[in-house]
C-alpha positions as a LaTeX table, in Angstrom:
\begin{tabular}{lrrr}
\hline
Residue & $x$ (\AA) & $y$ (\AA) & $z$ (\AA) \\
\hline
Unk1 & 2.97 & 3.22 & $-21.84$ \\
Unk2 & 4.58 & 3.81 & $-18.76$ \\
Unk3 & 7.92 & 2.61 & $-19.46$ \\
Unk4 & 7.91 & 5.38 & $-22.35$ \\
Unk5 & 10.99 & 7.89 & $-21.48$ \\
Unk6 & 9.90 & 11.87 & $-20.98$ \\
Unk7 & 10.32 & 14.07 & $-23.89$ \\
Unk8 & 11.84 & 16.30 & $-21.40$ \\
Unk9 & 14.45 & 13.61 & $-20.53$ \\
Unk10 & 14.07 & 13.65 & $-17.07$ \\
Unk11 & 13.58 & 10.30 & $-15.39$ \\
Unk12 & 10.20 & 8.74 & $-15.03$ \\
Unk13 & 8.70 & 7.55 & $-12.15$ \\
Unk14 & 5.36 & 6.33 & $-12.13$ \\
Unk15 & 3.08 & 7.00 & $-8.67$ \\
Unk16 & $-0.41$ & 5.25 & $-8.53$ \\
Unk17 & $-2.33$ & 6.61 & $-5.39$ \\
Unk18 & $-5.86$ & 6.29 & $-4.09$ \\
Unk19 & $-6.73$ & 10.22 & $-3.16$ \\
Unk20 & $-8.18$ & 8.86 & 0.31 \\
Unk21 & $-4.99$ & 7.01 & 1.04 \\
Unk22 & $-3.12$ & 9.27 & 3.61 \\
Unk23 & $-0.04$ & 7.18 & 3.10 \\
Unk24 & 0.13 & 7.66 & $-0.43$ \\
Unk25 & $-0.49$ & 11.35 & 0.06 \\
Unk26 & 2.88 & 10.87 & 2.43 \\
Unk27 & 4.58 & 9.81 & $-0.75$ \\
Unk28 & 3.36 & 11.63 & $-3.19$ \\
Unk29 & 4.60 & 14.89 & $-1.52$ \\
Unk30 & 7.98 & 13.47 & $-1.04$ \\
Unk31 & 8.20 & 12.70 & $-4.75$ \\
Unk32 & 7.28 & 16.51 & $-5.01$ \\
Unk33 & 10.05 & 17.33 & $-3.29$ \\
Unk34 & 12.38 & 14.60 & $-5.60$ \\
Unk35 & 10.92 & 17.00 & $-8.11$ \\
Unk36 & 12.63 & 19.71 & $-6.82$ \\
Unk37 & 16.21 & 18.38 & $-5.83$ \\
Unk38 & 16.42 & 15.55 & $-8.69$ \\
Unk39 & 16.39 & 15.32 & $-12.88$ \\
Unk40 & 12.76 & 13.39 & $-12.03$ \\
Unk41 & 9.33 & 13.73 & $-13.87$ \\
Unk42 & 5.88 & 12.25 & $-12.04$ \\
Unk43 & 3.37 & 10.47 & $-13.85$ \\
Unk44 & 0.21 & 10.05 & $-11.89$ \\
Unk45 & $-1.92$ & 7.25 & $-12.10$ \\
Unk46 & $-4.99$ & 6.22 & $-10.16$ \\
Unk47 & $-5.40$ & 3.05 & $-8.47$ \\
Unk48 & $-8.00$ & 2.39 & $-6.14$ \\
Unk49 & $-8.49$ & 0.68 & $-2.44$ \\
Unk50 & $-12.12$ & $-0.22$ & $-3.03$ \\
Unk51 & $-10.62$ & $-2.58$ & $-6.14$ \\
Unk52 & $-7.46$ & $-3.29$ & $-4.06$ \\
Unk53 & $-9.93$ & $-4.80$ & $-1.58$ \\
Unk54 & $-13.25$ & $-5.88$ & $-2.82$ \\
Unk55 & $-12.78$ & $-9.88$ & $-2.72$ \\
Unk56 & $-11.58$ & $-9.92$ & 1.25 \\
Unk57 & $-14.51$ & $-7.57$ & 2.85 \\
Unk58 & $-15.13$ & $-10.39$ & 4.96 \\
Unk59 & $-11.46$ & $-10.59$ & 6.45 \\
Unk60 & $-11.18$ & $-6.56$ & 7.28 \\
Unk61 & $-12.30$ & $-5.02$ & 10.67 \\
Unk62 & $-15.86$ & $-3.45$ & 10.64 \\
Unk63 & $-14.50$ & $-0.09$ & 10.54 \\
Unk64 & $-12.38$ & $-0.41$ & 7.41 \\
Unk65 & $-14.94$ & $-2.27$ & 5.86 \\
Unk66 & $-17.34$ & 0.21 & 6.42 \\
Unk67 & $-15.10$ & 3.14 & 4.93 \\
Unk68 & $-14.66$ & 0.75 & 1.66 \\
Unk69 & $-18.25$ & 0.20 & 1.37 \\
Unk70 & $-19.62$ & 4.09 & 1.94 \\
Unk71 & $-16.56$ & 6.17 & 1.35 \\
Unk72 & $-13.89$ & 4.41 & $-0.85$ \\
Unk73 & $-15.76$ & 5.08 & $-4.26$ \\
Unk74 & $-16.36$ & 8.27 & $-4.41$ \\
Unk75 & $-13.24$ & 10.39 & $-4.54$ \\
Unk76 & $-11.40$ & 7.68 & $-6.59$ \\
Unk77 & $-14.27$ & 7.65 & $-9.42$ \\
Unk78 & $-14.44$ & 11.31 & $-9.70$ \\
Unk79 & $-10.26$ & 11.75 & $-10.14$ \\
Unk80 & $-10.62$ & 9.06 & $-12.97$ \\
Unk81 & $-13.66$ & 11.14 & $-14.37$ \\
Unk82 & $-11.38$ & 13.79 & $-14.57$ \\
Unk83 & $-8.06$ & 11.92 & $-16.41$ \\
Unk84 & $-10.21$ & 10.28 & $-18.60$ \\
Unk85 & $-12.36$ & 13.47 & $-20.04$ \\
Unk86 & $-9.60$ & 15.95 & $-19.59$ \\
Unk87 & $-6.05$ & 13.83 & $-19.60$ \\
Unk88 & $-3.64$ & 12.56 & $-17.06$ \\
Unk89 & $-2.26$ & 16.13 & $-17.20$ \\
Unk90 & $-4.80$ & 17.05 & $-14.96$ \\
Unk91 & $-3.87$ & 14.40 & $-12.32$ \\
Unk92 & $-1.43$ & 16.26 & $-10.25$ \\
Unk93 & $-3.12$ & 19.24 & $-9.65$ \\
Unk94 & $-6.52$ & 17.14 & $-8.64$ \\
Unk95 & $-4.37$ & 15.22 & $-6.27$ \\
Unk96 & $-2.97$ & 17.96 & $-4.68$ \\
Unk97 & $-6.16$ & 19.93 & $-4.26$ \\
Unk98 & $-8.00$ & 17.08 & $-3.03$ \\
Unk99 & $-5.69$ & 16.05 & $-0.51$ \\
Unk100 & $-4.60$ & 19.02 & 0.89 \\
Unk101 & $-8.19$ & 19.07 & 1.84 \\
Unk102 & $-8.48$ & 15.47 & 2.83 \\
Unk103 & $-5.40$ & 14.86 & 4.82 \\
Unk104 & $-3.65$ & 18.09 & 5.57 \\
Unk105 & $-7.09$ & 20.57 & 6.27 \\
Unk106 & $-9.06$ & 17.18 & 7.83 \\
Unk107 & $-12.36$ & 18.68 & 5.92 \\
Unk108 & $-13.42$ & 15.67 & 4.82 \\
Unk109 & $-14.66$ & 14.25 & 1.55 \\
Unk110 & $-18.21$ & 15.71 & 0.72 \\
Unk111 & $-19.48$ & 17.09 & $-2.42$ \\
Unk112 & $-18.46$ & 20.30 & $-1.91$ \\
Unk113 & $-15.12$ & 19.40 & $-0.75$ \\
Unk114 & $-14.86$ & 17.69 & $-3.85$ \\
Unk115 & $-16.39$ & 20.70 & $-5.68$ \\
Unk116 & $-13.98$ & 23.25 & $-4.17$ \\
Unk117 & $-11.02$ & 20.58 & $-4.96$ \\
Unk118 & $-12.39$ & 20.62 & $-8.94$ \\
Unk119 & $-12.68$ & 24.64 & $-9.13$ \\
Unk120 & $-8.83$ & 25.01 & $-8.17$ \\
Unk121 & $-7.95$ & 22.38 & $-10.24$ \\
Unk122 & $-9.28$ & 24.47 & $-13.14$ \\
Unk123 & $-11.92$ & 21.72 & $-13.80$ \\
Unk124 & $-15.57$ & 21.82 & $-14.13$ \\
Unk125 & $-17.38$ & 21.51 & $-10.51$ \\
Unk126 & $-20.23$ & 18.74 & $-12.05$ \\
Unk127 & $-17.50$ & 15.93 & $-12.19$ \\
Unk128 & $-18.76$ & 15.69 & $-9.13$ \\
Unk129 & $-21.48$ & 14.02 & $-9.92$ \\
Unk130 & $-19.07$ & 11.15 & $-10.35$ \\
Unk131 & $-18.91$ & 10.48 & $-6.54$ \\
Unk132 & $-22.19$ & 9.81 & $-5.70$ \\
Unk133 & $-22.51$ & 7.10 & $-8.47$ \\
Unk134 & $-22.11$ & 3.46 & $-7.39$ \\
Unk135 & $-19.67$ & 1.83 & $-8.83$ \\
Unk136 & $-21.60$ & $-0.87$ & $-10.40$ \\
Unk137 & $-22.86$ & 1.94 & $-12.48$ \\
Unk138 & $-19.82$ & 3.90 & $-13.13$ \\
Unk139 & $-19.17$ & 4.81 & $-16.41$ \\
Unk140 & $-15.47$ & 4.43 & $-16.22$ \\
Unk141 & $-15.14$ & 1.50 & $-13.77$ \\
Unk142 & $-13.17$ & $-0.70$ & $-16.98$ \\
Unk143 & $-10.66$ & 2.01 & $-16.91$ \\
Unk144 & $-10.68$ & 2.48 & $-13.08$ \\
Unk145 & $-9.70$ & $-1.05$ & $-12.87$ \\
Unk146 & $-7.60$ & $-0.97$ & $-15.71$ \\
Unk147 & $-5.00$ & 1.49 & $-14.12$ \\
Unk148 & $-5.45$ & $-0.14$ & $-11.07$ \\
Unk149 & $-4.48$ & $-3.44$ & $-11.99$ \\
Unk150 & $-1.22$ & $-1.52$ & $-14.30$ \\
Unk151 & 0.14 & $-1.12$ & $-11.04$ \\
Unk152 & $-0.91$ & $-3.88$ & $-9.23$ \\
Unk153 & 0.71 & $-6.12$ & $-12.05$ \\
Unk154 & 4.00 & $-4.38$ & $-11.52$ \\
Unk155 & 4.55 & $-4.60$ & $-8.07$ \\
Unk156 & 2.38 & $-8.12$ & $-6.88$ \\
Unk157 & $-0.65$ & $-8.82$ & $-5.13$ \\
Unk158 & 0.59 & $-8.09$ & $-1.82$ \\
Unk159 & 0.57 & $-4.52$ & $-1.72$ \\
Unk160 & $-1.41$ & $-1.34$ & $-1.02$ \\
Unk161 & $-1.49$ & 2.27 & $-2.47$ \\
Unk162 & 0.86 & 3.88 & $-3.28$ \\
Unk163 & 2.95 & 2.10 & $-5.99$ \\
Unk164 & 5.84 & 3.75 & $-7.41$ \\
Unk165 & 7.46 & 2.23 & $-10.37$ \\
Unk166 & 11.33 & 3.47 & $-11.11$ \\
Unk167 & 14.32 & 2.94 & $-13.18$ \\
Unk168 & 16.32 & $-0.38$ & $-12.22$ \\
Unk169 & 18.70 & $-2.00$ & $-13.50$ \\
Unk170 & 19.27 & $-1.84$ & $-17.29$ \\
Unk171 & 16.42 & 0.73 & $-17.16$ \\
Unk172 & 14.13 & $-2.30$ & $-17.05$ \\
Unk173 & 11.36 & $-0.67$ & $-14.38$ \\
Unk174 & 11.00 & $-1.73$ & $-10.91$ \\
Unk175 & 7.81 & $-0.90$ & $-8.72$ \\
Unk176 & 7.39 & $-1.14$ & $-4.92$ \\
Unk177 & 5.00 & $-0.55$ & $-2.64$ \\
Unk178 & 5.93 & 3.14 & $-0.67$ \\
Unk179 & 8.57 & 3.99 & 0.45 \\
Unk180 & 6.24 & 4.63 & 3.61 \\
Unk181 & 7.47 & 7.72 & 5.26 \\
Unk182 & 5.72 & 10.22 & 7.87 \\
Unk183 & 6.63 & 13.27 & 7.31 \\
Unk184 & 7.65 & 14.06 & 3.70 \\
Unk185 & 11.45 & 14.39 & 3.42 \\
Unk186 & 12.37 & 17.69 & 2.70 \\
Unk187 & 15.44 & 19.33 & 0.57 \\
Unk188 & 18.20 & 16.98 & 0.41 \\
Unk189 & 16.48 & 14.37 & 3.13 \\
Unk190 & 14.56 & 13.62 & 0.20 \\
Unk191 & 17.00 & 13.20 & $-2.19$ \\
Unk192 & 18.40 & 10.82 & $-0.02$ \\
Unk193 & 15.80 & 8.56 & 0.06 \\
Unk194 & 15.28 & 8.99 & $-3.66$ \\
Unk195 & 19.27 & 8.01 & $-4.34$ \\
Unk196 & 18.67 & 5.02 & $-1.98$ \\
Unk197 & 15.15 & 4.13 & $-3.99$ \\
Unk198 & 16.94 & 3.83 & $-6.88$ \\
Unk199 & 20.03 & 1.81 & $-5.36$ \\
Unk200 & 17.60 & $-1.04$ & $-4.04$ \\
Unk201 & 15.76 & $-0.86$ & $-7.62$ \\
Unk202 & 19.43 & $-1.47$ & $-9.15$ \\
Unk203 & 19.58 & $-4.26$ & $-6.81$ \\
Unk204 & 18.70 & $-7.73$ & $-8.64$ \\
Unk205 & 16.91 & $-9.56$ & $-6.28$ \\
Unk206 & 15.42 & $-7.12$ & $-3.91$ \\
Unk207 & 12.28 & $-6.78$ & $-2.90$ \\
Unk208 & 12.05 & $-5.85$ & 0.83 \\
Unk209 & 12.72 & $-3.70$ & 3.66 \\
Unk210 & 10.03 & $-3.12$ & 6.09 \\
Unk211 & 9.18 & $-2.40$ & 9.89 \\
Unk212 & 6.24 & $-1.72$ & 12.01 \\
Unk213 & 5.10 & 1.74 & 11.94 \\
Unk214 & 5.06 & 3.68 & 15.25 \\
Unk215 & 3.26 & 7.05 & 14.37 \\
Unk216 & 0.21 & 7.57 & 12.06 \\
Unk217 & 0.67 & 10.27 & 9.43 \\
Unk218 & 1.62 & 13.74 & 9.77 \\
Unk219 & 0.58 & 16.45 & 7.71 \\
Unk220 & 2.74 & 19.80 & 7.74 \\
\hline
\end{tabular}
């Protein structure tokens, strides 16, 4: 499915994100810019961290583990309400509404944070009803974890959101976890980092460039 070229012709790139990830939201606004400055079409997928981390509870600080347990669910469950009732058309727009309000406006991730998130998005306000469902209950958890693990499978076990999967060599499709990048790249900064995404994806062999972060996210 995901290798599947565009009818528009523009070059795929696959992005699976967990809405509560503020990293991912990092990257999926760079890719927005990509959009802008590069021949490039965004497919959304979901992925989620409560999957990503549900067999090593144990191993995570209290806080995190408390965030996967009472907060992790929700949001994710309600965006794949949403793609599975209405299409993965609809993915973008969620995303965006949601985590403007999330990450950039700090409001949180109630109901009617979710709600107001929905209405923009053109969609109906009781999908979310989907975050308040546990997720040993949730009607789509198969396809939850089914996206999830698309991504998962492409770039290894030893990753976290987001995933982007791009054109390698031979057009065969290479996924990585990031690039992790505060802030966004704007303009041609982030066609930069797009030309040297795809250079390290041509690269056979490569898998890894990395450093420790210094700075938590920023949101502009």
């Amino acid at each position: 499915m995901s290798e599947t070229v565009p009818q528009t012709g523009k070059t795929p790139v696959d992005f699976w994100f967990d809405p509560l990830c503020p990293w991912a939201w990092m990257t999926s606004r760079w890719m927005l810019e990509v959009e802008k400055v590069r021949d490039v079409e965004v497919r959304w997928h979901v992925m989620s961290l409560g999957v990503l981390n549900e067999d090593k509870l144990d191993e995570l600080p209290d806080s995190y583990r408390e965030f996967l347990t009472t907060r992790a669910w929700g949001p994710v469950q309600v965006v794949m309400a949403a793609q599975q009732k209405y299409g993965e058309e609809v993915l973008g727009k969620l995303y965006t509404a949601l985590g403007t309000r999330f990450h950039n406006q700090d409001l949180g991730s109630g109901r009617e944070v979710i709600v107001a998130a929905l209405e923009e998005a053109g969609l109906p306000a009781e999908l979310a009803d989907y975050a308040d469902v546990d997720n040993s209950a949730y009607e789509f958890d198969a396809e939850l974890r089914a996206s999830h693990k698309e991504g998962i499978d492409k770039v290894g076990q030893d990753v976290g959101t987001p995933v982007i999967a791009v054109p390698g060599a031979d057009g065969e499709q290479i996924a990585f976890f990031g690039p992790v990048v505060t802030p966004a790249p704007k303009g041609e900064a982030a066609a930069r980092l797009w030309d040297g995404t795809l250079l390290v994806a041509s690269t056979p062999g490569f898998y890894e460039i990395k450093r420790t972060r210094t700075q938590g996210p920023i949101f502009d």
